[in-house]
PDB file of C-alpha atoms in Angstrom:
ATOM      1  CA  MET A  48      59.306 103.374  92.866  1.00  0.00           C
ATOM      2  CA  ALA A  49      62.165 101.269  94.131  1.00  0.00           C
ATOM      3  CA  HIS A  50      65.136 102.788  95.956  1.00  0.00           C
ATOM      4  CA  PRO A  51      68.197 100.984  96.398  1.00  0.00           C
ATOM      5  CA  SER A  52      68.916 100.002  99.904  1.00  0.00           C
ATOM      6  CA  GLY A  53      71.741 101.341 101.889  1.00  0.00           C
ATOM      7  CA  CYS A  54      72.063 104.509  99.735  1.00  0.00           C
ATOM      8  CA  ASP A  55      73.108 107.745 101.369  1.00  0.00           C
ATOM      9  CA  TYR A  56      70.474 110.071  99.838  1.00  0.00           C
ATOM     10  CA  ILE A  57      70.893 113.815  99.469  1.00  0.00           C
ATOM     11  CA  THR A  58      67.426 115.258  99.640  1.00  0.00           C
ATOM     12  CA  TYR A  59      66.087 118.427  98.145  1.00  0.00           C
ATOM     13  CA  ASN A  60      62.610 120.040  98.613  1.00  0.00           C
ATOM     14  CA  LEU A  61      61.724 121.847  95.652  1.00  0.00           C
ATOM     15  CA  ALA A  62      58.804 124.369  96.221  1.00  0.00           C
ATOM     16  CA  ASN A  63      57.946 124.810  92.347  1.00  0.00           C
ATOM     17  CA  GLU A  64      59.052 124.519  88.899  1.00  0.00           C
ATOM     18  CA  SER A  65      61.672 127.166  89.064  1.00  0.00           C
ATOM     19  CA  ALA A  66      63.307 125.361  92.145  1.00  0.00           C
ATOM     20  CA  THR A  67      63.519 122.183  89.968  1.00  0.00           C
ATOM     21  CA  VAL A  68      65.214 123.925  87.119  1.00  0.00           C
ATOM     22  CA  GLU A  69      67.512 125.612  89.496  1.00  0.00           C
ATOM     23  CA  LEU A  70      68.583 122.308  91.079  1.00  0.00           C
ATOM     24  CA  GLY A  71      69.178 121.031  87.451  1.00  0.00           C
ATOM     25  CA  GLN A  72      71.461 123.938  86.793  1.00  0.00           C
ATOM     26  CA  LYS A  73      73.436 123.527  89.926  1.00  0.00           C
ATOM     27  CA  ILE A  74      73.928 119.821  89.271  1.00  0.00           C
ATOM     28  CA  ALA A  75      75.079 120.520  85.771  1.00  0.00           C
ATOM     29  CA  THR A  76      78.174 121.945  87.226  1.00  0.00           C
ATOM     30  CA  MET A  77      79.264 118.560  88.598  1.00  0.00           C
ATOM     31  CA  LEU A  78      78.734 116.523  85.266  1.00  0.00           C
ATOM     32  CA  HIS A  79      81.206 115.314  82.957  1.00  0.00           C
ATOM     33  CA  PRO A  80      81.236 112.908  79.910  1.00  0.00           C
ATOM     34  CA  GLY A  81      80.803 109.225  80.671  1.00  0.00           C
ATOM     35  CA  LEU A  82      77.750 109.758  83.316  1.00  0.00           C
ATOM     36  CA  VAL A  83      74.727 107.874  83.329  1.00  0.00           C
ATOM     37  CA  ILE A  84      71.862 109.326  85.390  1.00  0.00           C
ATOM     38  CA  PHE A  85      68.427 107.823  85.883  1.00  0.00           C
ATOM     39  CA  LEU A  86      65.449 110.060  86.388  1.00  0.00           C
ATOM     40  CA  ARG A  87      62.403 108.080  88.262  1.00  0.00           C
ATOM     41  CA  GLY A  88      59.245 109.409  89.454  1.00  0.00           C
ATOM     42  CA  ASN A  89      55.601 109.523  88.677  1.00  0.00           C
ATOM     43  CA  LEU A  90      54.222 111.485  85.379  1.00  0.00           C
ATOM     44  CA  GLY A  91      54.483 115.030  85.975  1.00  0.00           C
ATOM     45  CA  ALA A  92      56.819 114.697  88.936  1.00  0.00           C
ATOM     46  CA  GLY A  93      59.396 117.001  87.421  1.00  0.00           C
ATOM     47  CA  LYS A  94      62.013 114.750  85.595  1.00  0.00           C
ATOM     48  CA  THR A  95      61.926 116.710  82.274  1.00  0.00           C
ATOM     49  CA  THR A  96      61.888 119.952  84.136  1.00  0.00           C
ATOM     50  CA  PHE A  97      64.997 118.984  85.764  1.00  0.00           C
ATOM     51  CA  ALA A  98      66.600 117.952  82.599  1.00  0.00           C
ATOM     52  CA  ARG A  99      65.653 121.428  81.226  1.00  0.00           C
ATOM     53  CA  GLY A 100      67.713 122.840  84.264  1.00  0.00           C
ATOM     54  CA  ILE A 101      70.576 120.729  83.497  1.00  0.00           C
ATOM     55  CA  LEU A 102      70.586 121.923  79.896  1.00  0.00           C
ATOM     56  CA  ARG A 103      70.373 125.451  80.884  1.00  0.00           C
ATOM     57  CA  GLY A 104      73.261 124.921  83.310  1.00  0.00           C
ATOM     58  CA  LEU A 105      75.277 123.478  80.465  1.00  0.00           C
ATOM     59  CA  GLY A 106      74.623 126.728  78.375  1.00  0.00           C
ATOM     60  CA  TYR A 107      71.833 125.281  76.084  1.00  0.00           C
ATOM     61  CA  THR A 108      69.431 127.976  75.374  1.00  0.00           C
ATOM     62  CA  GLU A 109      67.021 126.463  72.865  1.00  0.00           C
ATOM     63  CA  LYS A 110      63.758 124.855  73.594  1.00  0.00           C
ATOM     64  CA  VAL A 111      64.091 121.572  75.553  1.00  0.00           C
ATOM     65  CA  LYS A 112      61.363 119.150  74.484  1.00  0.00           C
ATOM     66  CA  SER A 113      60.191 116.104  76.368  1.00  0.00           C
ATOM     67  CA  PRO A 114      61.601 112.803  74.505  1.00  0.00           C
ATOM     68  CA  THR A 115      58.357 110.879  75.370  1.00  0.00           C
ATOM     69  CA  TYR A 116      57.389 110.673  71.618  1.00  0.00           C
ATOM     70  CA  ASN A 117      60.808 110.333  70.005  1.00  0.00           C
ATOM     71  CA  LEU A 118      62.351 108.240  72.732  1.00  0.00           C
ATOM     72  CA  ILE A 119      65.482 110.428  72.318  1.00  0.00           C
ATOM     73  CA  GLU A 120      66.465 114.008  72.231  1.00  0.00           C
ATOM     74  CA  VAL A 121      70.083 114.766  71.304  1.00  0.00           C
ATOM     75  CA  TYR A 122      71.857 117.920  72.576  1.00  0.00           C
ATOM     76  CA  LYS A 123      75.201 119.027  71.386  1.00  0.00           C
ATOM     77  CA  ILE A 124      76.775 121.536  73.847  1.00  0.00           C
ATOM     78  CA  SER A 125      80.150 122.467  72.729  1.00  0.00           C
ATOM     79  CA  LYS A 126      81.956 119.231  72.552  1.00  0.00           C
ATOM     80  CA  LEU A 127      79.624 117.409  74.732  1.00  0.00           C
ATOM     81  CA  TYR A 128      76.730 115.123  73.608  1.00  0.00           C
ATOM     82  CA  LEU A 129      73.969 114.818  76.084  1.00  0.00           C
ATOM     83  CA  TYR A 130      71.276 112.205  75.370  1.00  0.00           C
ATOM     84  CA  HIS A 131      67.857 112.569  77.129  1.00  0.00           C
ATOM     85  CA  PHE A 132      65.941 109.374  76.947  1.00  0.00           C
ATOM     86  CA  ASP A 133      62.365 108.758  77.851  1.00  0.00           C
ATOM     87  CA  PHE A 134      61.586 104.894  77.970  1.00  0.00           C
ATOM     88  CA  TYR A 135      57.787 105.537  79.253  1.00  0.00           C
ATOM     89  CA  ARG A 136      56.347 104.040  76.012  1.00  0.00           C
ATOM     90  CA  PHE A 137      58.364 100.824  76.026  1.00  0.00           C
ATOM     91  CA  ASP A 138      56.356  97.583  76.387  1.00  0.00           C
ATOM     92  CA  ASP A 139      59.197  95.224  76.597  1.00  0.00           C
ATOM     93  CA  PRO A 140      62.788  95.923  77.698  1.00  0.00           C
ATOM     94  CA  PHE A 141      64.170  94.587  74.412  1.00  0.00           C
ATOM     95  CA  GLU A 142      62.690  97.585  72.524  1.00  0.00           C
ATOM     96  CA  TRP A 143      65.698  99.289  74.054  1.00  0.00           C
ATOM     97  CA  GLU A 144      68.117  96.819  72.343  1.00  0.00           C
ATOM     98  CA  GLU A 145      66.129  96.863  69.003  1.00  0.00           C
ATOM     99  CA  ALA A 146      66.336 100.695  69.104  1.00  0.00           C
ATOM    100  CA  GLY A 147      70.139 100.516  68.891  1.00  0.00           C
ATOM    101  CA  PHE A 148      70.654 102.858  71.830  1.00  0.00           C
ATOM    102  CA  ARG A 149      73.618 100.855  73.532  1.00  0.00           C
ATOM    103  CA  GLU A 150      76.065 103.004  71.390  1.00  0.00           C
ATOM    104  CA  TYR A 151      74.990 106.264  73.079  1.00  0.00           C
ATOM    105  CA  PHE A 152      76.171 105.092  76.550  1.00  0.00           C
ATOM    106  CA  ASN A 153      79.966 106.029  76.055  1.00  0.00           C
ATOM    107  CA  ALA A 154      82.797 107.803  77.757  1.00  0.00           C
ATOM    108  CA  GLU A 155      81.988 110.687  75.602  1.00  0.00           C
ATOM    109  CA  SER A 156      78.498 111.520  76.576  1.00  0.00           C
ATOM    110  CA  ILE A 157      76.126 112.073  79.246  1.00  0.00           C
ATOM    111  CA  CYS A 158      73.049 110.100  79.330  1.00  0.00           C
ATOM    112  CA  LEU A 159      69.646 111.257  81.278  1.00  0.00           C
ATOM    113  CA  VAL A 160      67.195 108.395  81.330  1.00  0.00           C
ATOM    114  CA  GLU A 161      63.487 108.784  82.288  1.00  0.00           C
ATOM    115  CA  TRP A 162      61.700 105.717  83.167  1.00  0.00           C
ATOM    116  CA  PRO A 163      64.847 103.438  83.081  1.00  0.00           C
ATOM    117  CA  GLU A 164      62.950 100.595  84.672  1.00  0.00           C
ATOM    118  CA  ARG A 165      61.185 100.027  81.247  1.00  0.00           C
ATOM    119  CA  ALA A 166      64.487  98.972  79.584  1.00  0.00           C
ATOM    120  CA  GLY A 167      64.785  96.155  82.274  1.00  0.00           C
ATOM    121  CA  GLY A 168      68.262  95.313  83.414  1.00  0.00           C
ATOM    122  CA  LEU A 169      69.625  96.080  79.797  1.00  0.00           C
ATOM    123  CA  LEU A 170      71.012  99.695  80.728  1.00  0.00           C
ATOM    124  CA  PRO A 171      74.188 100.311  82.320  1.00  0.00           C
ATOM    125  CA  THR A 172      74.392 100.973  86.030  1.00  0.00           C
ATOM    126  CA  ALA A 173      73.397 104.558  86.871  1.00  0.00           C
ATOM    127  CA  ASP A 174      76.149 106.713  88.153  1.00  0.00           C
ATOM    128  CA  LEU A 175      73.400 108.895  89.867  1.00  0.00           C
ATOM    129  CA  GLY A 176      69.845 108.010  90.517  1.00  0.00           C
ATOM    130  CA  LEU A 177      67.220 110.708  91.063  1.00  0.00           C
ATOM    131  CA  PHE A 178      64.060 110.118  92.798  1.00  0.00           C
ATOM    132  CA  PHE A 179      61.243 112.569  92.195  1.00  0.00           C
ATOM    133  CA  GLN A 180      58.244 112.471  94.566  1.00  0.00           C
ATOM    134  CA  PHE A 181      55.353 114.668  95.449  1.00  0.00           C
ATOM    135  CA  HIS A 182      55.075 115.399  99.195  1.00  0.00           C
ATOM    136  CA  GLU A 183      52.264 117.732 100.061  1.00  0.00           C
ATOM    137  CA  ALA A 184      52.587 121.012  97.955  1.00  0.00           C
ATOM    138  CA  GLU A 185      56.213 120.455  96.934  1.00  0.00           C
ATOM    139  CA  ARG A 186      58.206 118.072  95.183  1.00  0.00           C
ATOM    140  CA  VAL A 187      61.161 116.037  96.811  1.00  0.00           C
ATOM    141  CA  VAL A 188      64.104 114.821  94.992  1.00  0.00           C
ATOM    142  CA  LYS A 189      66.493 112.172  96.319  1.00  0.00           C
ATOM    143  CA  ILE A 190      69.803 111.802  94.829  1.00  0.00           C
ATOM    144  CA  CYS A 191      71.567 108.566  95.310  1.00  0.00           C
ATOM    145  CA  PRO A 192      74.986 107.350  93.933  1.00  0.00           C
ATOM    146  CA  GLY A 193      75.009 103.983  92.031  1.00  0.00           C
ATOM    147  CA  THR A 194      78.583 103.858  91.236  1.00  0.00           C
ATOM    148  CA  ASP A 195      81.994 104.729  92.688  1.00  0.00           C
ATOM    149  CA  VAL A 196      82.010 107.595  90.282  1.00  0.00           C
ATOM    150  CA  GLY A 197      78.819 108.814  91.355  1.00  0.00           C
ATOM    151  CA  ARG A 198      79.584 108.599  95.181  1.00  0.00           C
ATOM    152  CA  GLN A 199      82.802 110.649  94.269  1.00  0.00           C
ATOM    153  CA  CYS A 200      80.749 113.103  92.408  1.00  0.00           C
ATOM    154  CA  LEU A 201      78.085 113.635  95.297  1.00  0.00           C
ATOM    155  CA  ALA A 202      80.901 113.649  97.985  1.00  0.00           C
ATOM    156  CA  HIS A 203      82.968 116.246  95.917  1.00  0.00           C
ATOM    157  CA  TRP A 204      80.044 118.298  94.935  1.00  0.00           C
ATOM    158  CA  ASN A 205      78.906 118.539  98.567  1.00  0.00           C
ATOM    159  CA  ARG A 206      82.251 119.962  99.548  1.00  0.00           C
ATOM    160  CA  SER A 207      83.010 122.202  96.477  1.00  0.00           C
ATOM    161  CA  GLY A 208      79.901 122.391  94.227  1.00  0.00           C
ATOM    162  CA  LYS A 209      81.563 120.400  91.406  1.00  0.00           C
ATOM    163  CA  CYS A 210      82.342 116.816  90.523  1.00  0.00           C
ATOM    164  CA  PRO A 211      85.898 115.753  89.870  1.00  0.00           C
ATOM    165  CA  ASN A 212      86.374 114.591  86.120  1.00  0.00           C
ATOM    166  CA  PRO A 213      87.965 111.151  86.197  1.00  0.00           C
TER     167      PRO A 213
END
């Protein structure tokens, strides 16, 4: 799993699934439309569990499914659209282009993307990249900003627990 060099990570140690959901709920408080978030890590590392936490933090109470077979799950929460992608099954990056997903990445939505590397360089730059790893008996999540908006979000969140809306 490649990490961008020169990134100032925020690292969280997550003892169990509940802690992963809780981190997602906390991060949900800093999200706003227009953000692109990449979720990277091995199978079973907690990416979908984290996405469930984000959705719970945004007030979504229904079942949260992994988008592995559908490639995308769409969530409408009040006026917000959150698109949860999983590109694990892509064999060729151009499958992303052919699927017509480009329109989902816009200023009115939040896009969570699992396995973004399977879409090659066709995706927009992630505002935030989360890297999930197993370390002994727990998960470790490193959060790295990929854009100025992502850096502002993390800096502001560290100070106040929220991300400023641009």
